Amino acid sequence: MTAIPKIAPELAAHIVDPVVYGNWRALLDTFATLRRESPVAVAEIPGYRPFWVITRHADILKISKDNATFLNNPATVVVAPLMAEMFVAHLMKGSPHLVKSLVQMDAPEHPKYRRLTQDWFMPANLKTIESNIRAIAKSAIDKMLSMDGTCDFARDVAAMYPLHVVMELLGVPESDEPLMLKLTQELFGGQDPDLNRMRAANISPQEATELMAQTVADFNAYFEALAQDRRANPRNDLATIIATGTIDGMPIPDYESAGYYTIVATAGHDTTSASTAGAMWALAQDPAQFAKVKADRSLLPGLIEEAIRWTTPVQHFMRTVGADTEVGGVPMKAGDWLMLCYVSGNYDESVFPDPERFDAGRSPNRHVSFGSGAHQCLGLHLARLEMKILFEELLDRVDSVELAGEPKRSQSTFVGGPKTLPLRFVAA
């Protein structure tokens, strides 16, 4: 009988430590070691169920495309300690999910829900709102330029611009955008002392989960009221599509409706914010590359893909093995839990030469940040368009940028990216 490959305890601990994700350097070193020595292996961490850790690009792609064997719904899709899993199951009366959105669904349920809004995020529809997006981008750069040569780009520009775009699509009034930003940061930054609901350091994973449950309850209450309004007063927005949508001829249940709103409202902007800030972080460290992209806008699509790879806002997802199988020659059993380490896949040396170098001209750039298969990111076309338009406006109106302090990444194992990015810039 073949022995199950296991990860050294000190490396396994890094995989669930939000401080290591904020540090980044230690995280990249951990994943490089695992790719080299234990690309498919089990992490046994005190307080957690054992789970497989998948670190190579090829294996992540294989699993992502095989949605029949590797499932989203049976267990939480975000790594969590056993006590947190038990808390959620108790709170949600047996469900492993605080939120049930597209991310927590499998076929045949998943494609039915995805089809409800899919057309809104396709290039043909986005073309009709491109002028609105450009106006929002111009306003974001206006704000930046009003700051007398210094700003925190992550907070002042990158956080607010895609938030405004998505809230317009969804139909959330601009006056409620600060609330949406606050709740999103609490949900995705629940482990970070600067972002969690209590703004507290050293909270336990269980406490973080309990705080996230409170945040989810606030989202649910907000979107229940929004849905009621749209049923009574339909508009041409995503809120109306979800509020009035049907699955198999029946209205969407409240649990799934709330989850749909929440995933659009949160993932629809926070990941784009992170990639936008990541691009600016890289360019601020490389004046020659900034000048090169400013002079040659044909490099913008490459800049965007590289920013999404280099930043990797969605850092992992969990899957449950649905039937006995193997990955990388290693056998797995039905019911096993595994982690897709997107950061590791995006820094895999066998696919991305010199992966820590930011290169707007990198081609091909087959990053795994948007996932693959049935669960490929619904908003990928919107994210690319938003970033393209913002950088077109910025490069027209800014001559140079440089760091004005030490940027910081959020301390989060799930969704992460720059939370502060102090810049000095010279307006054109």
Short mmCIF file of N, CA, C and O in Angstrom, two decimals, residues 271-379:
data_model
loop_
_atom_site.label_atom_id
_atom_site.label_comp_id
_atom_site.label_asym_id
_atom_site.label_seq_id
_atom_site.Cartn_x
_atom_site.Cartn_y
_atom_site.Cartn_z
N THR A 271 -12.02 41.74 -6.02
CA THR A 271 -10.91 41.11 -6.73
C THR A 271 -10.32 42.04 -7.78
O THR A 271 -9.10 42.07 -7.98
N THR A 272 -11.18 42.80 -8.46
CA THR A 272 -10.69 43.77 -9.44
C THR A 272 -9.92 44.89 -8.75
O THR A 272 -8.90 45.37 -9.26
N SER A 273 -10.40 45.30 -7.60
CA SER A 273 -9.66 46.31 -6.81
C SER A 273 -8.25 45.82 -6.50
O SER A 273 -7.27 46.58 -6.65
N ALA A 274 -8.15 44.56 -6.09
CA ALA A 274 -6.84 44.02 -5.72
C ALA A 274 -5.91 43.97 -6.92
O ALA A 274 -4.73 44.35 -6.83
N SER A 275 -6.41 43.49 -8.07
CA SER A 275 -5.56 43.40 -9.26
C SER A 275 -5.14 44.78 -9.76
O SER A 275 -4.01 44.97 -10.23
N THR A 276 -6.05 45.74 -9.68
CA THR A 276 -5.73 47.12 -10.09
C THR A 276 -4.62 47.69 -9.22
O THR A 276 -3.65 48.29 -9.72
N ALA A 277 -4.75 47.50 -7.91
CA ALA A 277 -3.70 47.98 -7.01
C ALA A 277 -2.40 47.21 -7.22
O ALA A 277 -1.30 47.79 -7.15
N GLY A 278 -2.50 45.91 -7.50
CA GLY A 278 -1.30 45.13 -7.77
C GLY A 278 -0.54 45.63 -8.98
O GLY A 278 0.70 45.71 -8.97
N ALA A 279 -1.27 45.98 -10.04
CA ALA A 279 -0.62 46.52 -11.24
C ALA A 279 0.13 47.80 -10.91
O ALA A 279 1.27 48.00 -11.33
N MET A 280 -0.51 48.68 -10.14
CA MET A 280 0.13 49.95 -9.81
C MET A 280 1.32 49.75 -8.88
O MET A 280 2.34 50.45 -9.00
N TRP A 281 1.24 48.80 -7.98
CA TRP A 281 2.37 48.47 -7.10
C TRP A 281 3.58 48.07 -7.95
O TRP A 281 4.70 48.58 -7.76
N ALA A 282 3.34 47.18 -8.91
CA ALA A 282 4.44 46.72 -9.76
C ALA A 282 5.02 47.86 -10.59
O ALA A 282 6.25 48.00 -10.72
N LEU A 283 4.16 48.69 -11.16
CA LEU A 283 4.64 49.79 -12.01
C LEU A 283 5.37 50.85 -11.19
O LEU A 283 6.33 51.46 -11.69
N ALA A 284 4.95 51.06 -9.95
CA ALA A 284 5.61 52.05 -9.10
C ALA A 284 7.03 51.60 -8.74
O ALA A 284 7.89 52.44 -8.44
N GLN A 285 7.27 50.29 -8.78
CA GLN A 285 8.61 49.77 -8.50
C GLN A 285 9.48 49.70 -9.75
O GLN A 285 10.66 49.38 -9.66
N ASP A 286 8.89 49.98 -10.91
CA ASP A 286 9.60 49.79 -12.18
C ASP A 286 9.28 50.95 -13.13
O ASP A 286 8.45 50.82 -14.03
N PRO A 287 9.92 52.10 -12.93
CA PRO A 287 9.62 53.27 -13.76
C PRO A 287 9.77 53.02 -15.25
O PRO A 287 9.00 53.57 -16.06
N ALA A 288 10.73 52.18 -15.63
CA ALA A 288 10.94 51.91 -17.05
C ALA A 288 9.73 51.18 -17.64
O ALA A 288 9.31 51.47 -18.77
N GLN A 289 9.16 50.25 -16.89
CA GLN A 289 7.98 49.53 -17.38
C GLN A 289 6.77 50.45 -17.45
O GLN A 289 5.97 50.36 -18.39
N PHE A 290 6.62 51.34 -16.45
CA PHE A 290 5.55 52.33 -16.50
C PHE A 290 5.66 53.16 -17.77
O PHE A 290 4.68 53.36 -18.50
N ALA A 291 6.86 53.66 -18.04
CA ALA A 291 7.07 54.49 -19.23
C ALA A 291 6.80 53.71 -20.51
O ALA A 291 6.25 54.25 -21.49
N LYS A 292 7.17 52.43 -20.51
CA LYS A 292 6.98 51.60 -21.70
C LYS A 292 5.49 51.41 -21.99
O LYS A 292 5.04 51.52 -23.15
N VAL A 293 4.70 51.13 -20.96
CA VAL A 293 3.26 50.93 -21.16
C VAL A 293 2.58 52.26 -21.50
O VAL A 293 1.66 52.30 -22.32
N LYS A 294 3.05 53.34 -20.91
CA LYS A 294 2.49 54.66 -21.22
C LYS A 294 2.71 55.00 -22.70
O LYS A 294 1.83 55.57 -23.36
N ALA A 295 3.86 54.60 -23.23
CA ALA A 295 4.18 54.91 -24.62
C ALA A 295 3.53 53.95 -25.60
O ALA A 295 3.31 54.30 -26.78
N ASP A 296 3.21 52.74 -25.16
CA ASP A 296 2.69 51.71 -26.07
C ASP A 296 1.47 51.05 -25.42
O ASP A 296 1.59 50.10 -24.67
N ARG A 297 0.28 51.55 -25.76
CA ARG A 297 -0.94 51.06 -25.12
C ARG A 297 -1.32 49.65 -25.58
O ARG A 297 -2.21 49.03 -25.00
N SER A 298 -0.65 49.15 -26.61
CA SER A 298 -0.92 47.76 -27.00
C SER A 298 -0.46 46.78 -25.93
O SER A 298 -0.83 45.61 -25.94
N LEU A 299 0.35 47.26 -24.97
CA LEU A 299 0.80 46.43 -23.86
C LEU A 299 -0.25 46.32 -22.75
O LEU A 299 -0.08 45.51 -21.83
N LEU A 300 -1.32 47.12 -22.83
CA LEU A 300 -2.29 47.13 -21.73
C LEU A 300 -2.94 45.76 -21.48
O LEU A 300 -3.06 45.34 -20.32
N PRO A 301 -3.40 45.04 -22.50
CA PRO A 301 -3.97 43.72 -22.21
C PRO A 301 -2.99 42.81 -21.48
O PRO A 301 -3.37 42.08 -20.54
N GLY A 302 -1.73 42.85 -21.87
CA GLY A 302 -0.72 42.05 -21.19
C GLY A 302 -0.49 42.52 -19.75
O GLY A 302 -0.30 41.70 -18.85
N LEU A 303 -0.50 43.84 -19.54
CA LEU A 303 -0.36 44.39 -18.19
C LEU A 303 -1.48 43.87 -17.29
O LEU A 303 -1.25 43.48 -16.14
N ILE A 304 -2.69 43.86 -17.82
CA ILE A 304 -3.85 43.44 -17.04
C ILE A 304 -3.74 41.97 -16.65
O ILE A 304 -3.93 41.60 -15.49
N GLU A 305 -3.42 41.11 -17.63
CA GLU A 305 -3.30 39.68 -17.31
C GLU A 305 -2.17 39.43 -16.31
O GLU A 305 -2.31 38.60 -15.40
N GLU A 306 -1.08 40.16 -16.47
CA GLU A 306 0.05 39.97 -15.56
C GLU A 306 -0.32 40.45 -14.15
O GLU A 306 0.08 39.82 -13.15
N ALA A 307 -1.07 41.54 -14.06
CA ALA A 307 -1.49 42.02 -12.74
C ALA A 307 -2.38 41.00 -12.04
O ALA A 307 -2.26 40.76 -10.84
N ILE A 308 -3.27 40.38 -12.81
CA ILE A 308 -4.19 39.39 -12.24
C ILE A 308 -3.41 38.15 -11.80
O ILE A 308 -3.71 37.56 -10.75
N ARG A 309 -2.39 37.76 -12.57
CA ARG A 309 -1.54 36.63 -12.17
C ARG A 309 -0.70 36.98 -10.96
O ARG A 309 -0.68 36.25 -9.95
N TRP A 310 0.01 38.08 -11.04
CA TRP A 310 1.01 38.47 -10.04
C TRP A 310 0.36 38.74 -8.69
O TRP A 310 0.91 38.42 -7.64
N THR A 311 -0.86 39.28 -8.72
CA THR A 311 -1.57 39.61 -7.48
C THR A 311 -2.35 38.41 -6.94
O THR A 311 -2.40 38.19 -5.73
N THR A 312 -2.97 37.65 -7.82
CA THR A 312 -3.81 36.48 -7.47
C THR A 312 -4.78 36.80 -6.33
O THR A 312 -4.61 36.34 -5.19
N PRO A 313 -5.81 37.61 -6.60
CA PRO A 313 -6.72 38.03 -5.52
C PRO A 313 -7.45 36.86 -4.85
O PRO A 313 -7.56 36.83 -3.62
N VAL A 314 -7.98 35.91 -5.63
CA VAL A 314 -8.59 34.72 -5.03
C VAL A 314 -7.48 33.70 -4.84
O VAL A 314 -6.96 33.14 -5.80
N GLN A 315 -7.09 33.47 -3.60
CA GLN A 315 -5.86 32.75 -3.30
C GLN A 315 -6.05 31.24 -3.20
O GLN A 315 -5.10 30.48 -3.37
N HIS A 316 -7.27 30.80 -2.94
CA HIS A 316 -7.55 29.37 -2.93
C HIS A 316 -9.05 29.13 -3.02
O HIS A 316 -9.85 30.02 -2.74
N PHE A 317 -9.41 27.94 -3.41
CA PHE A 317 -10.74 27.39 -3.20
C PHE A 317 -10.57 25.94 -2.78
O PHE A 317 -9.60 25.27 -3.15
N MET A 318 -11.54 25.46 -2.01
CA MET A 318 -11.56 24.06 -1.61
C MET A 318 -12.51 23.28 -2.53
O MET A 318 -13.48 23.83 -3.05
N ARG A 319 -12.23 22.00 -2.72
CA ARG A 319 -13.10 21.10 -3.44
C ARG A 319 -13.24 19.81 -2.63
O ARG A 319 -12.36 19.47 -1.82
N THR A 320 -14.32 19.07 -2.89
CA THR A 320 -14.53 17.76 -2.27
C THR A 320 -14.50 16.71 -3.36
O THR A 320 -15.16 16.87 -4.41
N VAL A 321 -13.73 15.65 -3.14
CA VAL A 321 -13.63 14.58 -4.13
C VAL A 321 -14.95 13.80 -4.15
O VAL A 321 -15.41 13.31 -3.12
N GLY A 322 -15.55 13.72 -5.34
CA GLY A 322 -16.85 13.08 -5.46
C GLY A 322 -16.78 11.59 -5.73
O GLY A 322 -17.74 10.86 -5.49
N ALA A 323 -15.66 11.11 -6.26
CA ALA A 323 -15.48 9.68 -6.56
C ALA A 323 -13.98 9.38 -6.53
O ALA A 323 -13.16 10.27 -6.81
N ASP A 324 -13.64 8.15 -6.19
CA ASP A 324 -12.22 7.78 -6.14
C ASP A 324 -11.52 8.19 -7.43
O ASP A 324 -12.04 7.99 -8.54
N THR A 325 -10.35 8.77 -7.30
CA THR A 325 -9.63 9.30 -8.47
C THR A 325 -8.15 9.40 -8.15
O THR A 325 -7.69 8.89 -7.12
N GLU A 326 -7.41 10.04 -9.02
CA GLU A 326 -6.00 10.33 -8.75
C GLU A 326 -5.64 11.70 -9.32
O GLU A 326 -6.23 12.15 -10.29
N VAL A 327 -4.70 12.34 -8.68
CA VAL A 327 -4.17 13.63 -9.14
C VAL A 327 -2.66 13.55 -9.09
O VAL A 327 -2.09 13.21 -8.04
N GLY A 328 -2.00 13.83 -10.20
CA GLY A 328 -0.54 13.76 -10.23
C GLY A 328 -0.02 12.39 -9.86
O GLY A 328 1.07 12.27 -9.27
N GLY A 329 -0.79 11.35 -10.18
CA GLY A 329 -0.38 9.99 -9.85
C GLY A 329 -0.64 9.58 -8.42
O GLY A 329 -0.31 8.47 -8.03
N VAL A 330 -1.27 10.46 -7.63
CA VAL A 330 -1.55 10.17 -6.23
C VAL A 330 -3.03 9.83 -6.07
O VAL A 330 -3.89 10.62 -6.48
N PRO A 331 -3.37 8.67 -5.51
CA PRO A 331 -4.79 8.30 -5.39
C PRO A 331 -5.50 9.10 -4.30
O PRO A 331 -4.91 9.43 -3.27
N MET A 332 -6.77 9.42 -4.58
CA MET A 332 -7.63 10.11 -3.62
C MET A 332 -8.94 9.36 -3.48
O MET A 332 -9.39 8.73 -4.43
N LYS A 333 -9.55 9.49 -2.32
CA LYS A 333 -10.80 8.79 -2.03
C LYS A 333 -11.99 9.75 -2.09
O LYS A 333 -11.85 10.94 -1.77
N ALA A 334 -13.15 9.22 -2.46
CA ALA A 334 -14.38 10.00 -2.40
C ALA A 334 -14.56 10.56 -0.99
O ALA A 334 -14.36 9.85 0.00
N GLY A 335 -14.91 11.83 -0.90
CA GLY A 335 -15.07 12.48 0.40
C GLY A 335 -13.86 13.25 0.85
O GLY A 335 -13.94 14.07 1.79
N ASP A 336 -12.69 13.01 0.22
CA ASP A 336 -11.50 13.79 0.58
C ASP A 336 -11.72 15.26 0.27
O ASP A 336 -12.44 15.63 -0.66
N TRP A 337 -11.04 16.09 1.02
CA TRP A 337 -11.13 17.55 0.89
C TRP A 337 -9.81 18.02 0.32
O TRP A 337 -8.74 17.52 0.71
N LEU A 338 -9.83 18.98 -0.60
CA LEU A 338 -8.56 19.45 -1.17
C LEU A 338 -8.57 20.95 -1.41
O LEU A 338 -9.63 21.57 -1.57
N MET A 339 -7.39 21.53 -1.42
CA MET A 339 -7.20 22.97 -1.61
C MET A 339 -6.51 23.23 -2.94
O MET A 339 -5.42 22.71 -3.19
N LEU A 340 -7.15 24.05 -3.78
CA LEU A 340 -6.53 24.53 -5.01
C LEU A 340 -5.78 25.82 -4.68
O LEU A 340 -6.39 26.85 -4.39
N CYS A 341 -4.46 25.76 -4.71
CA CYS A 341 -3.63 26.91 -4.31
C CYS A 341 -3.31 27.75 -5.54
O CYS A 341 -2.28 27.54 -6.22
N TYR A 342 -4.17 28.71 -5.83
CA TYR A 342 -4.03 29.51 -7.05
C TYR A 342 -2.75 30.34 -7.03
O TYR A 342 -2.15 30.57 -8.09
N VAL A 343 -2.35 30.82 -5.87
CA VAL A 343 -1.09 31.57 -5.79
C VAL A 343 0.06 30.70 -6.29
O VAL A 343 0.87 31.13 -7.12
N SER A 344 0.10 29.48 -5.82
CA SER A 344 1.16 28.57 -6.24
C SER A 344 1.09 28.28 -7.74
O SER A 344 2.11 28.30 -8.44
N GLY A 345 -0.11 28.03 -8.26
CA GLY A 345 -0.26 27.78 -9.69
C GLY A 345 0.23 28.95 -10.53
O GLY A 345 0.84 28.76 -11.59
N ASN A 346 -0.03 30.16 -10.06
CA ASN A 346 0.36 31.36 -10.80
C ASN A 346 1.85 31.68 -10.69
O ASN A 346 2.35 32.57 -11.40
N TYR A 347 2.54 31.00 -9.79
CA TYR A 347 3.98 31.20 -9.63
C TYR A 347 4.76 29.92 -9.95
O TYR A 347 5.91 29.77 -9.55
N ASP A 348 4.12 29.03 -10.72
CA ASP A 348 4.74 27.76 -11.09
C ASP A 348 5.80 28.02 -12.16
O ASP A 348 5.50 28.44 -13.28
N GLU A 349 7.06 27.74 -11.83
CA GLU A 349 8.19 28.03 -12.71
C GLU A 349 8.12 27.27 -14.03
O GLU A 349 8.69 27.71 -15.04
N SER A 350 7.42 26.14 -14.04
CA SER A 350 7.33 25.35 -15.27
C SER A 350 6.41 25.99 -16.30
O SER A 350 6.44 25.63 -17.47
N VAL A 351 5.61 26.95 -15.86
CA VAL A 351 4.66 27.64 -16.75
C VAL A 351 5.03 29.12 -16.92
O VAL A 351 4.87 29.69 -18.00
N PHE A 352 5.55 29.73 -15.85
CA PHE A 352 5.86 31.16 -15.85
C PHE A 352 7.34 31.36 -15.52
O PHE A 352 7.72 31.37 -14.34
N PRO A 353 8.20 31.48 -16.53
CA PRO A 353 9.61 31.72 -16.26
C PRO A 353 9.81 32.97 -15.39
O PRO A 353 9.14 33.99 -15.62
N ASP A 354 10.68 32.87 -14.41
CA ASP A 354 10.94 33.98 -13.50
C ASP A 354 9.62 34.54 -12.96
O ASP A 354 9.28 35.71 -13.16
N PRO A 355 8.83 33.72 -12.26
CA PRO A 355 7.44 34.09 -11.94
C PRO A 355 7.28 35.29 -11.02
O PRO A 355 6.23 35.93 -11.05
N GLU A 356 8.30 35.60 -10.23
CA GLU A 356 8.15 36.74 -9.32
C GLU A 356 8.37 38.07 -10.02
O GLU A 356 8.06 39.12 -9.45
N ARG A 357 8.87 38.04 -11.23
CA ARG A 357 9.06 39.27 -12.00
C ARG A 357 7.74 39.67 -12.66
O ARG A 357 7.07 38.87 -13.28
N PHE A 358 7.36 40.92 -12.50
CA PHE A 358 6.17 41.45 -13.16
C PHE A 358 6.55 41.89 -14.57
O PHE A 358 7.41 42.74 -14.75
N ASP A 359 5.90 41.30 -15.57
CA ASP A 359 6.26 41.56 -16.96
C ASP A 359 4.99 41.76 -17.79
O ASP A 359 4.28 40.81 -18.10
N ALA A 360 4.72 43.01 -18.14
CA ALA A 360 3.53 43.33 -18.93
C ALA A 360 3.56 42.67 -20.30
O ALA A 360 2.51 42.50 -20.93
N GLY A 361 4.73 42.28 -20.76
CA GLY A 361 4.84 41.62 -22.05
C GLY A 361 4.84 40.10 -21.97
O GLY A 361 5.05 39.43 -22.99
N ARG A 362 4.55 39.54 -20.79
CA ARG A 362 4.58 38.09 -20.62
C ARG A 362 3.55 37.43 -21.54
O ARG A 362 2.36 37.76 -21.49
N SER A 363 4.00 36.49 -22.35
CA SER A 363 3.11 35.79 -23.26
C SER A 363 3.71 34.43 -23.61
O SER A 363 4.91 34.36 -23.94
N PRO A 364 2.92 33.37 -23.50
CA PRO A 364 1.52 33.37 -23.04
C PRO A 364 1.44 33.58 -21.53
O PRO A 364 2.46 33.48 -20.83
N ASN A 365 0.25 33.88 -21.08
CA ASN A 365 0.05 34.10 -19.64
C ASN A 365 -1.19 33.32 -19.21
O ASN A 365 -2.28 33.87 -19.07
N ARG A 366 -1.01 32.03 -19.02
CA ARG A 366 -2.13 31.13 -18.72
C ARG A 366 -2.35 31.04 -17.21
O ARG A 366 -2.30 29.96 -16.61
N HIS A 367 -2.60 32.17 -16.59
CA HIS A 367 -2.80 32.18 -15.14
C HIS A 367 -4.11 31.48 -14.78
O HIS A 367 -5.00 31.28 -15.63
N VAL A 368 -4.22 31.10 -13.52
CA VAL A 368 -5.41 30.38 -13.05
C VAL A 368 -6.29 31.25 -12.16
O VAL A 368 -7.19 30.73 -11.47
N SER A 369 -6.09 32.55 -12.21
CA SER A 369 -6.81 33.44 -11.30
C SER A 369 -8.31 33.45 -11.52
O SER A 369 -9.08 33.70 -10.57
N PHE A 370 -8.76 33.23 -12.75
CA PHE A 370 -10.20 33.21 -13.02
C PHE A 370 -10.80 31.81 -12.91
O PHE A 370 -11.99 31.62 -13.19
N GLY A 371 -10.00 30.84 -12.53
CA GLY A 371 -10.48 29.48 -12.51
C GLY A 371 -10.65 28.95 -13.92
O GLY A 371 -10.22 29.56 -14.90
N SER A 372 -11.29 27.79 -14.02
CA SER A 372 -11.50 27.17 -15.32
C SER A 372 -12.68 26.24 -15.21
O SER A 372 -13.17 25.95 -14.12
N GLY A 373 -13.19 25.78 -16.36
CA GLY A 373 -14.33 24.89 -16.33
C GLY A 373 -15.62 25.62 -16.02
O GLY A 373 -15.74 26.83 -16.22
N ALA A 374 -16.58 24.90 -15.46
CA ALA A 374 -17.92 25.46 -15.23
C ALA A 374 -17.90 26.64 -14.26
O ALA A 374 -18.76 27.52 -14.33
N HIS A 375 -16.91 26.66 -13.36
CA HIS A 375 -16.87 27.72 -12.36
C HIS A 375 -15.92 28.86 -12.72
O HIS A 375 -15.56 29.67 -11.85
N GLN A 376 -15.54 28.95 -13.98
CA GLN A 376 -14.71 30.09 -14.37
C GLN A 376 -15.43 31.39 -14.00
O GLN A 376 -16.65 31.50 -14.13
N CYS A 377 -14.67 32.37 -13.57
CA CYS A 377 -15.23 33.62 -13.06
C CYS A 377 -16.26 34.23 -14.01
O CYS A 377 -15.97 34.47 -15.18
N LEU A 378 -17.45 34.49 -13.49
CA LEU A 378 -18.53 35.06 -14.28
C LEU A 378 -18.19 36.47 -14.77
O LEU A 378 -18.59 36.87 -15.86
N GLY A 379 -17.43 37.22 -13.96
CA GLY A 379 -17.17 38.62 -14.28
C GLY A 379 -15.82 38.90 -14.91
O GLY A 379 -15.36 40.04 -14.89
#
